[in-house]
Short mmCIF file of C-alpha atoms and ligand atoms in Angstrom, two decimals:
data_model
loop_
_atom_site.label_atom_id
_atom_site.label_comp_id
_atom_site.label_asym_id
_atom_site.label_seq_id
_atom_site.Cartn_x
_atom_site.Cartn_y
_atom_site.Cartn_z
CA UNK A 1450 199.76 146.12 127.32
CA UNK A 1451 199.34 148.72 129.23
CA UNK A 1452 196.05 148.95 131.42
CA UNK A 1453 194.22 151.84 130.87
CA UNK A 1454 192.37 151.64 134.44
CA UNK A 1455 189.29 151.49 133.55
CA UNK A 1456 189.47 147.54 131.92
CA UNK A 1457 190.56 148.74 128.55
CA UNK A 1458 192.92 146.81 126.42
CA UNK A 1459 193.94 146.11 122.74
CA UNK A 1460 194.17 142.54 123.99
CA UNK A 1461 190.99 142.84 124.60
CA UNK A 1462 189.10 145.08 121.96
CA UNK A 1463 191.25 142.66 119.24
CA UNK A 1464 189.09 139.34 120.73
CA UNK A 1465 185.97 141.71 120.98
CA UNK A 1466 186.73 142.28 117.40
CA UNK A 1467 187.21 138.75 116.13
CA UNK A 1468 184.19 137.41 118.26
CA UNK A 1469 182.49 139.48 116.67
CA UNK A 1470 183.44 138.73 113.40
CA UNK A 1471 182.85 134.89 114.20
CA UNK A 1472 178.98 135.26 115.71
CA UNK A 1473 177.53 137.47 112.80
CA UNK A 1474 179.60 134.84 109.99
CA UNK A 1475 178.48 131.66 112.49
CA UNK A 1476 174.35 133.53 111.90
CA UNK A 1477 175.04 134.76 108.44
CA UNK A 1478 175.45 130.15 107.91
CA UNK A 1479 173.11 129.87 109.75
CA UNK A 1480 170.51 131.66 107.85
CA UNK A 1481 171.51 130.17 104.41
CA UNK A 1482 171.10 126.32 106.31
CA UNK A 1483 167.50 127.96 107.45
CA UNK A 1484 167.03 129.18 103.96
CA UNK A 1485 167.49 126.24 102.07
CA UNK A 1486 166.10 123.83 104.54
CA UNK A 1487 162.73 126.37 103.94
CA UNK A 1488 163.16 126.09 100.00
CA UNK A 1489 163.64 122.66 100.29
CA UNK A 1490 160.08 121.49 101.93
CA UNK A 1491 158.68 125.03 100.09
CA UNK A 1492 159.59 122.87 96.70
CA UNK A 1493 158.25 119.07 98.49
CA UNK A 1494 154.98 120.83 99.10
CA UNK A 1495 153.80 123.27 96.22
CA UNK A 1496 152.97 122.12 92.30
CA UNK A 1497 154.69 124.83 90.94
CA UNK A 1498 158.40 121.87 91.71
CA UNK A 1499 157.02 119.25 90.46
CA UNK A 1500 156.10 119.86 86.57
CA UNK A 1501 155.02 116.24 86.15
CA UNK A 1502 151.79 116.47 88.32
CA UNK A 1503 149.22 118.39 85.99
CA UNK A 1504 146.80 120.83 86.80
CA UNK A 1505 144.27 118.56 87.47
CA UNK A 1506 146.14 117.12 90.38
CA UNK A 1507 147.61 120.57 91.77
CA UNK A 1508 143.95 122.34 92.50
CA UNK A 1509 142.14 118.80 93.27
CA UNK A 1510 141.33 119.27 97.16
CA UNK A 1511 143.27 117.01 99.10
CA UNK A 1512 139.73 115.50 100.24
CA UNK A 1513 136.66 115.46 98.67
CA UNK A 1514 133.16 114.63 99.64
CA UNK A 1515 132.80 112.33 96.79
CA UNK A 1516 130.42 109.98 98.56
CA UNK A 1517 128.07 112.25 99.78
CA UNK A 1518 127.66 113.98 96.04
CA UNK A 1519 127.48 111.06 94.70
CA UNK A 1520 124.50 110.23 96.63
CA UNK A 1521 123.12 113.21 96.39
CA UNK A 1522 122.65 113.04 92.75
CA UNK A 1523 121.70 109.26 92.97
CA UNK A 1524 118.83 111.01 94.67
CA UNK A 1525 118.34 113.62 92.30
CA UNK A 1526 117.96 111.17 89.81
CA UNK A 1527 115.83 108.64 91.22
CA UNK A 1528 113.42 111.02 92.68
CA UNK A 1529 113.10 112.72 88.99
CA UNK A 1530 112.86 109.01 87.76
CA UNK A 1531 110.70 107.54 90.30
CA UNK A 1532 108.56 110.69 89.89
CA UNK A 1533 108.39 109.79 86.55
CA UNK A 1534 106.69 106.90 86.32
CA UNK A 1535 105.01 106.45 90.22
CA UNK A 1536 103.32 110.16 89.34
CA UNK A 1537 102.18 109.63 86.10
CA UNK A 1538 100.17 111.24 84.49
CA UNK A 1539 96.50 110.53 84.43
CA UNK A 1540 98.09 106.45 85.92
CA UNK A 1541 95.51 105.81 88.47
CA UNK A 1542 98.21 104.19 90.54
CA UNK A 1543 100.00 106.66 92.05
CA UNK A 1544 102.79 106.47 94.77
CA UNK A 1545 103.60 109.16 97.27
CA UNK A 1546 106.59 109.46 99.65
CA UNK A 1547 106.31 111.43 103.03
CA UNK A 1548 109.98 112.20 105.06
CA UNK A 1549 110.99 112.89 108.53
CA UNK A 1550 111.47 116.70 107.08
CA UNK A 1551 107.66 116.79 106.61
CA UNK A 1552 107.90 116.41 103.14
CA UNK A 1553 106.18 114.64 100.60
CA UNK A 1554 107.70 114.08 97.51
CA UNK A 1555 105.02 115.05 95.08
CA UNK A 1556 103.61 119.14 94.72
CA UNK A 1557 100.87 117.63 92.35
CA UNK A 1558 99.03 114.31 91.05
CA UNK A 1559 96.96 113.79 88.51
CA UNK A 1560 94.40 110.75 87.87
CA UNK A 1561 92.88 109.78 85.33
CA UNK A 1562 89.16 110.78 85.00
CA UNK A 1563 88.96 107.19 82.88
CA UNK A 1564 90.33 105.67 85.80
CA UNK A 1565 87.54 103.39 87.62
CA UNK A 1566 89.59 103.49 90.76
CA UNK A 1567 92.20 105.22 91.87
CA UNK A 1568 95.07 103.49 94.52
CA UNK A 1569 97.18 105.83 96.36
CA UNK A 1570 100.16 104.01 97.62
CA UNK A 1571 102.41 105.78 100.54
CA UNK A 1572 106.19 105.34 101.78
CA UNK A 1573 107.07 106.76 104.95
CA UNK A 1574 110.37 107.52 104.03
CA UNK A 1575 112.64 107.95 107.27
CA UNK A 1576 112.22 106.48 110.62
CA UNK A 1577 110.58 108.29 113.44
CA UNK A 1578 107.56 106.62 115.40
CA UNK A 1579 104.20 107.59 114.41
CA UNK A 1580 103.63 109.31 117.08
CA UNK A 1581 106.46 111.81 116.15
CA UNK A 1582 105.46 111.99 112.94
CA UNK A 1583 103.13 110.06 111.75
CA UNK A 1584 101.95 110.89 107.72
CA UNK A 1585 98.81 110.03 105.97
CA UNK A 1586 97.59 110.96 102.76
CA UNK A 1587 94.16 112.49 103.13
CA UNK A 1588 91.80 113.88 100.25
CA UNK A 1589 89.70 117.15 99.99
CA UNK A 1590 88.77 119.64 97.61
CA UNK A 1591 90.54 122.72 97.88
CA UNK A 1592 87.63 124.70 100.15
CA UNK A 1593 87.41 121.73 102.45
CA UNK A 1594 90.83 121.28 103.04
CA UNK A 1595 91.56 123.66 105.47
CA UNK A 1596 88.35 123.13 108.14
CA UNK A 1597 88.51 119.02 107.64
CA UNK A 1598 92.85 119.80 108.58
CA UNK A 1599 91.82 121.50 111.53
CA UNK A 1600 88.87 118.87 111.95
CA UNK A 1601 91.94 116.21 111.80
CA UNK A 1602 93.42 117.24 114.74
CA UNK A 1603 90.87 116.20 117.64
CA UNK A 1604 90.22 112.83 115.22
CA UNK A 1605 93.53 111.83 117.30
CA UNK A 1606 96.39 109.45 116.26
CA UNK A 1607 93.40 106.25 116.84
CA UNK A 1608 91.51 107.75 114.08
CA UNK A 1609 94.18 108.09 112.33
CA UNK A 1610 94.07 111.85 112.46
CA UNK A 1611 90.58 111.33 109.99
CA UNK A 1612 87.56 112.77 111.78
CA UNK A 1613 85.40 109.84 111.12
CA UNK A 1614 82.02 109.78 108.82
CA UNK A 1615 82.85 113.15 107.48
CA UNK A 1616 82.27 112.78 104.22
CA UNK A 1617 84.83 115.53 103.36
CA UNK A 1618 86.80 112.80 103.21
CA UNK A 1619 87.34 112.21 100.06
CA UNK A 1620 90.03 109.43 101.27
CA UNK A 1621 92.32 109.01 103.35
CA UNK A 1622 95.03 106.19 104.65
CA UNK A 1623 95.93 105.34 107.17
CA UNK A 1624 98.75 107.09 109.28
CA UNK A 1625 102.60 105.94 109.67
CA UNK A 1626 105.88 106.10 110.64
CA UNK A 1627 109.32 105.59 109.16
CA UNK A 1628 109.66 102.32 107.21
CA UNK A 1629 106.26 101.62 106.25
CA UNK A 1630 103.75 101.95 104.06
CA UNK A 1631 99.92 102.04 102.92
CA UNK A 1632 97.61 102.55 100.89
CA UNK A 1633 94.00 103.67 99.82
CA UNK A 1634 92.28 102.81 97.10
CA UNK A 1635 88.88 104.60 95.76
CA UNK A 1636 86.47 105.43 93.31
CA UNK A 1637 86.54 108.93 91.54
CA UNK A 1638 83.13 108.80 90.25
CA UNK A 1639 82.14 112.21 92.78
CA UNK A 1640 84.89 113.48 91.50
CA UNK A 1641 85.30 116.14 88.53
CA UNK A 1642 87.59 116.75 86.34
CA UNK A 1643 89.33 120.34 86.32
CA UNK A 1644 87.62 121.26 90.53
CA UNK A 1645 89.80 121.51 92.76
CA UNK A 1646 91.52 119.05 95.46
CA UNK A 1647 94.13 119.33 97.91
CA UNK A 1648 95.48 116.19 99.28
CA UNK A 1649 98.15 116.70 102.98
CA UNK A 1650 98.91 114.30 105.60
CA UNK A 1651 96.55 115.56 108.50
CA UNK A 1652 98.67 114.62 110.97
CA UNK A 1653 98.55 117.49 113.03
CA UNK A 1654 100.14 120.49 111.86
CA UNK A 1655 101.65 118.69 108.55
CA UNK A 1656 99.18 119.99 106.52
CA UNK A 1657 100.87 123.23 106.42
CA UNK A 1658 103.19 122.40 104.54
CA UNK A 1659 102.35 118.18 103.55
CA UNK A 1660 100.16 118.99 100.61
CA UNK A 1661 99.75 118.88 97.32
CA UNK A 1662 97.03 119.71 94.15
CA UNK A 1663 95.12 116.75 93.18
CA UNK A 1664 93.63 117.12 89.76
CA UNK A 1665 91.55 114.75 87.56
CA UNK A 1666 91.52 114.91 84.06
CA UNK A 1667 89.65 114.36 81.40
CU1 CU B 3090 102.67 114.39 108.46
#
């Protein structure tokens, strides 16, 4: 073997070629192994390779908020049933709920003109304190609703946010906080079937949302 003097020799050239070939084979081999590993992983984790799993299983989310859905459904059902039962048209016993989100569960209450007296029970289903999220149930004519609601703020919590000795107030419960319940029984002798009455919560600011229509039906 002769040396060209430039560091080149046939021997080195052959070693380089053989070395490259080995490196390529090893690289290809590794690629094959890696590819098979990926394929194996894919077959384990995708449904396509699991014919024993049915379509429902495959599309079923891994994590389902079943409890939450069940609770929501239960609440819907309960609300509807309770509203039907409690708010039965013409019933002399009315039950209404208020919550921590400034909501009454009823938009309308209908009592019969034949009721000797009407009892409205208010349940506060929330947890917030009376000073923060107090609710009451106040009845007035539609026309008196705004003036009474405005005057209520001045009456203060000590007076249940109900103007004192104000004959525009047709009925009113005391004001309650979360978890409490109160009721008022009143005569509807002075109320006229067909006239427009409004019930509302007179806690300052609540009347804008917490209100509904009260009707006396013949
Ligand atoms: Cu309120």
